[in-house]
PDB file of C-alpha atoms in Angstrom:
ATOM      1  CA  MET A   1      -4.428 -55.181  18.377  1.00 80.00           C
ATOM      2  CA  VAL A   2      -8.194 -55.518  18.348  1.00 82.00           C
ATOM      3  CA  LEU A   3      -8.405 -54.592  22.119  1.00 84.00           C
ATOM      4  CA  LEU A   4      -6.421 -51.516  21.534  1.00 83.00           C
ATOM      5  CA  GLY A   5      -8.649 -50.323  18.724  1.00 86.00           C
ATOM      6  CA  ILE A   6     -11.696 -50.800  20.783  1.00 88.00           C
ATOM      7  CA  ALA A   7     -10.046 -49.057  23.717  1.00 86.00           C
ATOM      8  CA  PHE A   8      -9.126 -46.138  21.428  1.00 86.00           C
ATOM      9  CA  TRP A   9     -12.593 -46.002  19.895  1.00 88.00           C
ATOM     10  CA  THR A  10     -14.394 -45.974  23.343  1.00 87.00           C
ATOM     11  CA  GLY A  11     -12.026 -43.421  24.773  1.00 87.00           C
ATOM     12  CA  SER A  12     -12.438 -40.977  21.910  1.00 87.00           C
ATOM     13  CA  ASP A  13     -16.143 -41.520  21.950  1.00 86.00           C
ATOM     14  CA  LEU A  14     -16.294 -40.495  25.657  1.00 84.00           C
ATOM     15  CA  LEU A  15     -14.038 -37.607  25.116  1.00 83.00           C
ATOM     16  CA  THR A  16     -15.993 -36.362  22.080  1.00 85.00           C
ATOM     17  CA  LYS A  17     -19.389 -36.470  24.214  1.00 82.00           C
ATOM     18  CA  LYS A  18     -17.677 -34.671  27.079  1.00 79.00           C
ATOM     19  CA  ILE A  19     -16.308 -31.916  24.805  1.00 79.00           C
ATOM     20  CA  LEU A  20     -19.623 -31.424  22.917  1.00 77.00           C
ATOM     21  CA  GLY A  21     -21.503 -31.394  26.180  1.00 74.00           C
ATOM     22  CA  PHE A  22     -19.780 -28.036  27.257  1.00 71.00           C
ATOM     23  CA  SER A  23     -21.939 -24.955  26.733  1.00 64.00           C
ATOM     24  CA  TYR A  24     -20.323 -21.987  24.855  1.00 62.00           C
ATOM     25  CA  ARG A  25     -21.208 -18.458  25.118  1.00 60.00           C
ATOM     26  CA  THR A  26     -22.512 -16.847  21.984  1.00 57.00           C
ATOM     27  CA  LEU A  27     -22.580 -13.159  21.148  1.00 54.00           C
ATOM     28  CA  ASP A  28     -25.954 -11.552  21.455  1.00 54.00           C
ATOM     29  CA  LYS A  29     -25.380  -9.477  18.322  1.00 55.00           C
ATOM     30  CA  LEU A  30     -23.587 -10.261  15.022  1.00 53.00           C
ATOM     31  CA  GLN A  31     -20.225  -8.551  14.942  1.00 52.00           C
ATOM     32  CA  ALA A  32     -18.910  -7.678  11.526  1.00 56.00           C
ATOM     33  CA  ASP A  33     -16.292  -5.574  10.235  1.00 62.00           C
ATOM     34  CA  THR A  34     -17.952  -2.695   8.197  1.00 81.00           C
ATOM     35  CA  LEU A  35     -16.104  -0.502   5.817  1.00 86.00           C
ATOM     36  CA  PRO A  36     -15.793   3.112   7.038  1.00 89.00           C
ATOM     37  CA  GLN A  37     -17.963   5.680   5.051  1.00 90.00           C
ATOM     38  CA  VAL A  38     -16.736   9.219   4.941  1.00 91.00           C
ATOM     39  CA  GLU A  39     -17.470  12.368   3.053  1.00 90.00           C
ATOM     40  CA  LEU A  40     -14.157  13.697   1.420  1.00 88.00           C
ATOM     41  CA  THR A  41     -13.694  17.366   0.622  1.00 88.00           C
ATOM     42  CA  LEU A  42     -11.384  17.386  -2.351  1.00 87.00           C
ATOM     43  CA  ASN A  43      -9.799  20.625  -3.458  1.00 88.00           C
ATOM     44  CA  PHE A  44      -7.409  20.353  -6.423  1.00 88.00           C
ATOM     45  CA  THR A  45      -6.275  21.702  -9.859  1.00 90.00           C
ATOM     46  CA  VAL A  46      -6.706  19.513 -12.931  1.00 89.00           C
ATOM     47  CA  VAL A  47      -3.315  19.161 -14.541  1.00 92.00           C
ATOM     48  CA  ASP A  48      -3.925  16.203 -16.944  1.00 91.00           C
ATOM     49  CA  MET A  49      -6.830  13.925 -17.662  1.00 89.00           C
ATOM     50  CA  LYS A  50      -6.734  10.595 -19.515  1.00 91.00           C
ATOM     51  CA  VAL A  51     -10.071   8.971 -20.612  1.00 89.00           C
ATOM     52  CA  GLU A  52      -9.840   5.246 -21.447  1.00 90.00           C
ATOM     53  CA  LYS A  53     -12.924   3.386 -22.767  1.00 88.00           C
ATOM     54  CA  GLU A  54     -13.209  -0.143 -21.647  1.00 86.00           C
ATOM     55  CA  GLN A  55     -15.766  -2.653 -22.652  1.00 83.00           C
ATOM     56  CA  LYS A  56     -18.326  -2.014 -19.673  1.00 84.00           C
ATOM     57  CA  PHE A  57     -17.086   1.381 -18.409  1.00 88.00           C
ATOM     58  CA  THR A  58     -14.916   4.357 -19.011  1.00 88.00           C
ATOM     59  CA  GLN A  59     -11.944   4.752 -16.714  1.00 90.00           C
ATOM     60  CA  VAL A  60     -10.739   8.378 -16.146  1.00 90.00           C
ATOM     61  CA  LYS A  61      -7.364   9.180 -14.589  1.00 93.00           C
ATOM     62  CA  ILE A  62      -6.962  12.744 -13.398  1.00 91.00           C
ATOM     63  CA  LYS A  63      -3.473  14.216 -12.366  1.00 94.00           C
ATOM     64  CA  THR A  64      -3.782  17.106  -9.965  1.00 91.00           C
ATOM     65  CA  ALA A  65      -1.708  19.849  -8.540  1.00 88.00           C
ATOM     66  CA  ASN A  66      -1.623  22.350  -5.645  1.00 74.00           C
ATOM     67  CA  SER A  67      -2.603  19.746  -3.008  1.00 82.00           C
ATOM     68  CA  LEU A  68      -1.578  16.532  -1.313  1.00 92.00           C
ATOM     69  CA  LEU A  69      -3.890  14.721  -3.713  1.00 92.00           C
ATOM     70  CA  LYS A  70      -1.838  13.908  -6.785  1.00 94.00           C
ATOM     71  CA  ARG A  71      -4.070  11.602  -8.740  1.00 94.00           C
ATOM     72  CA  LEU A  72      -7.591  10.059  -8.715  1.00 92.00           C
ATOM     73  CA  GLU A  73      -9.299   7.535 -10.754  1.00 93.00           C
ATOM     74  CA  ILE A  74     -13.088   7.288 -11.517  1.00 90.00           C
ATOM     75  CA  GLU A  75     -15.075   4.937 -13.421  1.00 90.00           C
ATOM     76  CA  ILE A  76     -18.286   6.023 -15.304  1.00 87.00           C
ATOM     77  CA  PRO A  77     -20.716   4.064 -17.449  1.00 86.00           C
ATOM     78  CA  ASN A  78     -19.857   4.226 -21.092  1.00 85.00           C
ATOM     79  CA  SER A  79     -21.641   7.015 -22.898  1.00 80.00           C
ATOM     80  CA  LYS A  80     -21.384   9.154 -25.993  1.00 82.00           C
ATOM     81  CA  PHE A  81     -20.371  12.200 -23.787  1.00 82.00           C
ATOM     82  CA  PRO A  82     -17.946  11.082 -21.205  1.00 83.00           C
ATOM     83  CA  GLU A  83     -16.927  14.657 -20.373  1.00 83.00           C
ATOM     84  CA  VAL A  84     -20.538  15.473 -19.348  1.00 84.00           C
ATOM     85  CA  ALA A  85     -20.667  12.267 -17.233  1.00 83.00           C
ATOM     86  CA  ILE A  86     -17.370  13.312 -15.478  1.00 82.00           C
ATOM     87  CA  ALA A  87     -18.728  16.842 -14.684  1.00 83.00           C
ATOM     88  CA  GLN A  88     -21.965  15.138 -13.342  1.00 82.00           C
ATOM     89  CA  LYS A  89     -19.915  12.808 -11.014  1.00 80.00           C
ATOM     90  CA  PHE A  90     -18.134  15.866  -9.576  1.00 80.00           C
ATOM     91  CA  GLY A  91     -21.446  17.747  -9.229  1.00 78.00           C
ATOM     92  CA  LEU A  92     -20.385  20.506 -11.758  1.00 78.00           C
ATOM     93  CA  TYR A  93     -23.061  19.777 -14.311  1.00 78.00           C
ATOM     94  CA  PRO A  94     -25.194  21.707 -15.614  1.00 78.00           C
ATOM     95  CA  GLN A  95     -23.178  24.799 -14.957  1.00 80.00           C
ATOM     96  CA  GLN A  96     -20.265  23.202 -16.501  1.00 77.00           C
ATOM     97  CA  GLN A  97     -20.164  20.665 -19.418  1.00 76.00           C
ATOM     98  CA  GLU A  98     -16.673  19.357 -18.810  1.00 80.00           C
ATOM     99  CA  LEU A  99     -13.431  19.532 -16.681  1.00 80.00           C
ATOM    100  CA  MET A 100     -10.921  21.912 -18.122  1.00 84.00           C
ATOM    101  CA  LEU A 101      -7.155  21.767 -17.617  1.00 87.00           C
ATOM    102  CA  ASN A 102      -5.847  24.158 -14.907  1.00 89.00           C
ATOM    103  CA  GLN A 103      -9.285  24.298 -13.588  1.00 86.00           C
ATOM    104  CA  GLN A 104      -9.713  24.531  -9.745  1.00 88.00           C
ATOM    105  CA  ILE A 105     -12.132  21.871  -8.471  1.00 86.00           C
ATOM    106  CA  GLN A 106     -13.718  21.804  -4.943  1.00 87.00           C
ATOM    107  CA  VAL A 107     -16.130  18.939  -4.374  1.00 86.00           C
ATOM    108  CA  LYS A 108     -17.528  16.745  -1.578  1.00 88.00           C
ATOM    109  CA  ILE A 109     -17.784  13.097  -2.435  1.00 87.00           C
ATOM    110  CA  PRO A 110     -19.151  10.367  -0.119  1.00 89.00           C
ATOM    111  CA  VAL A 111     -16.754   7.496  -0.174  1.00 89.00           C
ATOM    112  CA  THR A 112     -16.626   3.976   1.184  1.00 92.00           C
ATOM    113  CA  LEU A 113     -12.954   3.092   2.036  1.00 93.00           C
ATOM    114  CA  LYS A 114     -11.557  -0.380   1.402  1.00 92.00           C
ATOM    115  CA  VAL A 115      -7.868  -0.165   1.977  1.00 92.00           C
ATOM    116  CA  ILE A 116      -5.056   2.331   2.367  1.00 93.00           C
ATOM    117  CA  LYS A 117      -1.608   1.484   1.128  1.00 94.00           C
ATOM    118  CA  ALA A 118       1.400   3.516   2.360  1.00 93.00           C
ATOM    119  CA  GLU A 119       4.873   3.285   0.769  1.00 93.00           C
ATOM    120  CA  ILE A 120       7.272   5.250   2.786  1.00 91.00           C
ATOM    121  CA  GLU A 121      10.379   6.545   0.988  1.00 91.00           C
ATOM    122  CA  LYS A 122      12.920   7.407   3.688  1.00 88.00           C
ATOM    123  CA  LYS A 123      15.598   8.796   1.302  1.00 89.00           C
ATOM    124  CA  GLN A 124      13.124  11.039  -0.410  1.00 89.00           C
ATOM    125  CA  GLY A 125      11.332  12.030   2.743  1.00 91.00           C
ATOM    126  CA  LEU A 126       7.974  11.289   1.352  1.00 92.00           C
ATOM    127  CA  SER A 127       5.056   8.812   1.852  1.00 93.00           C
ATOM    128  CA  PHE A 128       2.935   7.797  -1.006  1.00 95.00           C
ATOM    129  CA  ILE A 129      -0.632   6.966   0.036  1.00 95.00           C
ATOM    130  CA  GLU A 130      -3.027   5.006  -2.206  1.00 95.00           C
ATOM    131  CA  VAL A 131      -6.647   4.863  -1.081  1.00 94.00           C
ATOM    132  CA  ARG A 132      -8.880   2.248  -2.598  1.00 94.00           C
ATOM    133  CA  THR A 133     -12.544   2.666  -2.451  1.00 93.00           C
ATOM    134  CA  ALA A 134     -15.705   0.419  -2.675  1.00 91.00           C
ATOM    135  CA  ASN A 135     -17.453   3.211  -4.703  1.00 84.00           C
ATOM    136  CA  ASN A 136     -18.940   2.730  -8.073  1.00 76.00           C
ATOM    137  CA  THR A 137     -17.443   5.850  -9.240  1.00 85.00           C
ATOM    138  CA  LEU A 138     -14.387   7.069  -7.442  1.00 88.00           C
ATOM    139  CA  ARG A 139     -12.120   4.007  -7.367  1.00 92.00           C
ATOM    140  CA  LYS A 140      -8.656   5.349  -6.172  1.00 94.00           C
ATOM    141  CA  LEU A 141      -6.893   8.305  -4.681  1.00 93.00           C
ATOM    142  CA  ASP A 142      -3.231   8.922  -4.586  1.00 95.00           C
ATOM    143  CA  PHE A 143      -1.735  11.283  -2.002  1.00 95.00           C
ATOM    144  CA  VAL A 144       1.924  12.362  -1.377  1.00 95.00           C
ATOM    145  CA  LEU A 145       2.692  13.281   2.204  1.00 95.00           C
ATOM    146  CA  PRO A 146       5.864  15.177   3.256  1.00 95.00           C
ATOM    147  CA  VAL A 147       6.462  12.906   6.271  1.00 94.00           C
ATOM    148  CA  THR A 148       8.016   9.422   6.804  1.00 91.00           C
ATOM    149  CA  GLU A 149       7.268   8.773  10.568  1.00 92.00           C
ATOM    150  CA  ILE A 150       4.456   6.225  10.854  1.00 91.00           C
ATOM    151  CA  ASN A 151       2.574   8.075  13.580  1.00 93.00           C
ATOM    152  CA  MET A 152       2.671  11.202  11.401  1.00 94.00           C
ATOM    153  CA  VAL A 153       1.601   9.354   8.246  1.00 94.00           C
ATOM    154  CA  GLU A 154      -1.307   7.891  10.211  1.00 95.00           C
ATOM    155  CA  ALA A 155      -2.275  11.337  11.643  1.00 95.00           C
ATOM    156  CA  MET A 156      -2.201  13.180   8.302  1.00 95.00           C
ATOM    157  CA  THR A 157      -3.996  10.261   6.478  1.00 94.00           C
ATOM    158  CA  ALA A 158      -6.703  10.435   9.199  1.00 94.00           C
ATOM    159  CA  LYS A 159      -7.102  14.173   8.688  1.00 94.00           C
ATOM    160  CA  LEU A 160      -7.264  13.950   4.946  1.00 92.00           C
ATOM    161  CA  LEU A 161      -9.844  11.101   5.031  1.00 93.00           C
ATOM    162  CA  ASN A 162     -11.860  12.469   8.045  1.00 91.00           C
ATOM    163  CA  LEU A 163     -11.229   9.241   9.895  1.00 93.00           C
ATOM    164  CA  SER A 164     -10.130   8.495  13.400  1.00 92.00           C
ATOM    165  CA  PRO A 165      -6.522   7.248  13.880  1.00 92.00           C
ATOM    166  CA  GLU A 166      -7.983   3.854  14.951  1.00 92.00           C
ATOM    167  CA  GLU A 167      -9.794   3.441  11.717  1.00 92.00           C
ATOM    168  CA  VAL A 168      -6.666   4.369   9.694  1.00 93.00           C
ATOM    169  CA  ARG A 169      -4.735   1.828  11.602  1.00 92.00           C
ATOM    170  CA  LYS A 170      -7.281  -0.908  10.650  1.00 90.00           C
ATOM    171  CA  LEU A 171      -7.048  -0.001   6.998  1.00 92.00           C
ATOM    172  CA  ILE A 172      -3.568   0.936   6.420  1.00 92.00           C
ATOM    173  CA  ARG A 173      -0.848  -1.451   5.004  1.00 91.00           C
ATOM    174  CA  TYR A 174       2.773  -0.275   4.895  1.00 88.00           C
ATOM    175  CA  GLN A 175       5.801  -0.792   2.618  1.00 82.00           C
ATOM    176  CA  VAL A 176       9.047   0.860   3.654  1.00 73.00           C
ATOM    177  CA  GLN A 177      11.644   1.610   0.842  1.00 68.00           C
ATOM    178  CA  ASN A 178      15.349   2.315   1.147  1.00 60.00           C
ATOM    179  CA  GLN A 179      15.989   0.859   4.580  1.00 50.00           C
ATOM    180  CA  SER A 180      19.335  -0.773   4.737  1.00 45.00           C
ATOM    181  CA  TRP A 181      18.479  -2.545   8.053  1.00 42.00           C
ATOM    182  CA  LEU A 182      15.619  -4.318   6.290  1.00 40.00           C
ATOM    183  CA  LYS A 183      17.926  -5.953   3.764  1.00 41.00           C
ATOM    184  CA  PRO A 184      19.589  -9.256   4.903  1.00 42.00           C
ATOM    185  CA  LYS A 185      23.327  -8.790   5.596  1.00 43.00           C
ATOM    186  CA  ILE A 186      25.523 -11.340   3.737  1.00 41.00           C
ATOM    187  CA  LYS A 187      28.304 -12.552   5.860  1.00 44.00           C
ATOM    188  CA  LYS A 188      31.662 -13.268   4.051  1.00 43.00           C
ATOM    189  CA  ALA A 189      32.910 -16.780   4.694  1.00 45.00           C
ATOM    190  CA  ALA A 190      36.453 -16.822   6.123  1.00 45.00           C
ATOM    191  CA  LYS A 191      39.045 -18.613   4.051  1.00 46.00           C
ATOM    192  CA  THR A 192      40.446 -21.670   5.641  1.00 44.00           C
ATOM    193  CA  GLU A 193      43.469 -23.515   4.308  1.00 47.00           C
ATOM    194  CA  ILE A 194      44.018 -27.146   4.743  1.00 50.00           C
ATOM    195  CA  ILE A 195      47.684 -28.158   5.149  1.00 47.00           C
TER     196      ILE A 195
END
C-alpha cells in the first residue's frame, strides 16, 4: 500500500512538472467586452408621466405615443423642482421649465447599452423590446415592434439603437410567447387490463 502511494505521488509530481513546463501563448493586448455607446435620437409625444420620489433619487416613467418607443424611465437626483430637472435632462431647459402632456419631444441622448430583452408574441404579431442602459439618467426604454421574425427584430432594433446587427446579437436575450411547439406534450398512458 505504501509503495502504491509513493508511486502515485512520484508519478503525479513528474506529470505536474511536465505540464507546468509547457509555454503558453498570452495575448499581447487585454481583451475585454465593452458596453456599446450610442447616441439615440428619440422622437415621441408625452402621453403620461409618473414621478416617484425614492430615498436617493426620483424615478420618472414617461409613456409615449406616435412612435415605436412606448415608455422610458429616467432617474434624477432628488430636488425641490423635479420638473425642471427632467426638462434639463432632455435638453429643453431654459426654454421650457417642464414637460407637458401631448408635447412632441425630439432629443439626442448619449446612451451606454447594457442588455436588450426581446419578448416575441407570435399570436399578437408584436415584439416587445426592453433596453436597459448603464446611464446615470436614462435607465430603460420600451419599444414595440410590429414584427415577430428574429432577423427582422434584430434589424429593426439595430436601426432604432444605431447599432450593427452583430452588436445587437451580443446584447439581445429572447423570450418567445404563445408557441405550442415549445410546450412539452403530455402523452396519455394506454389502459391495460390484467386478466
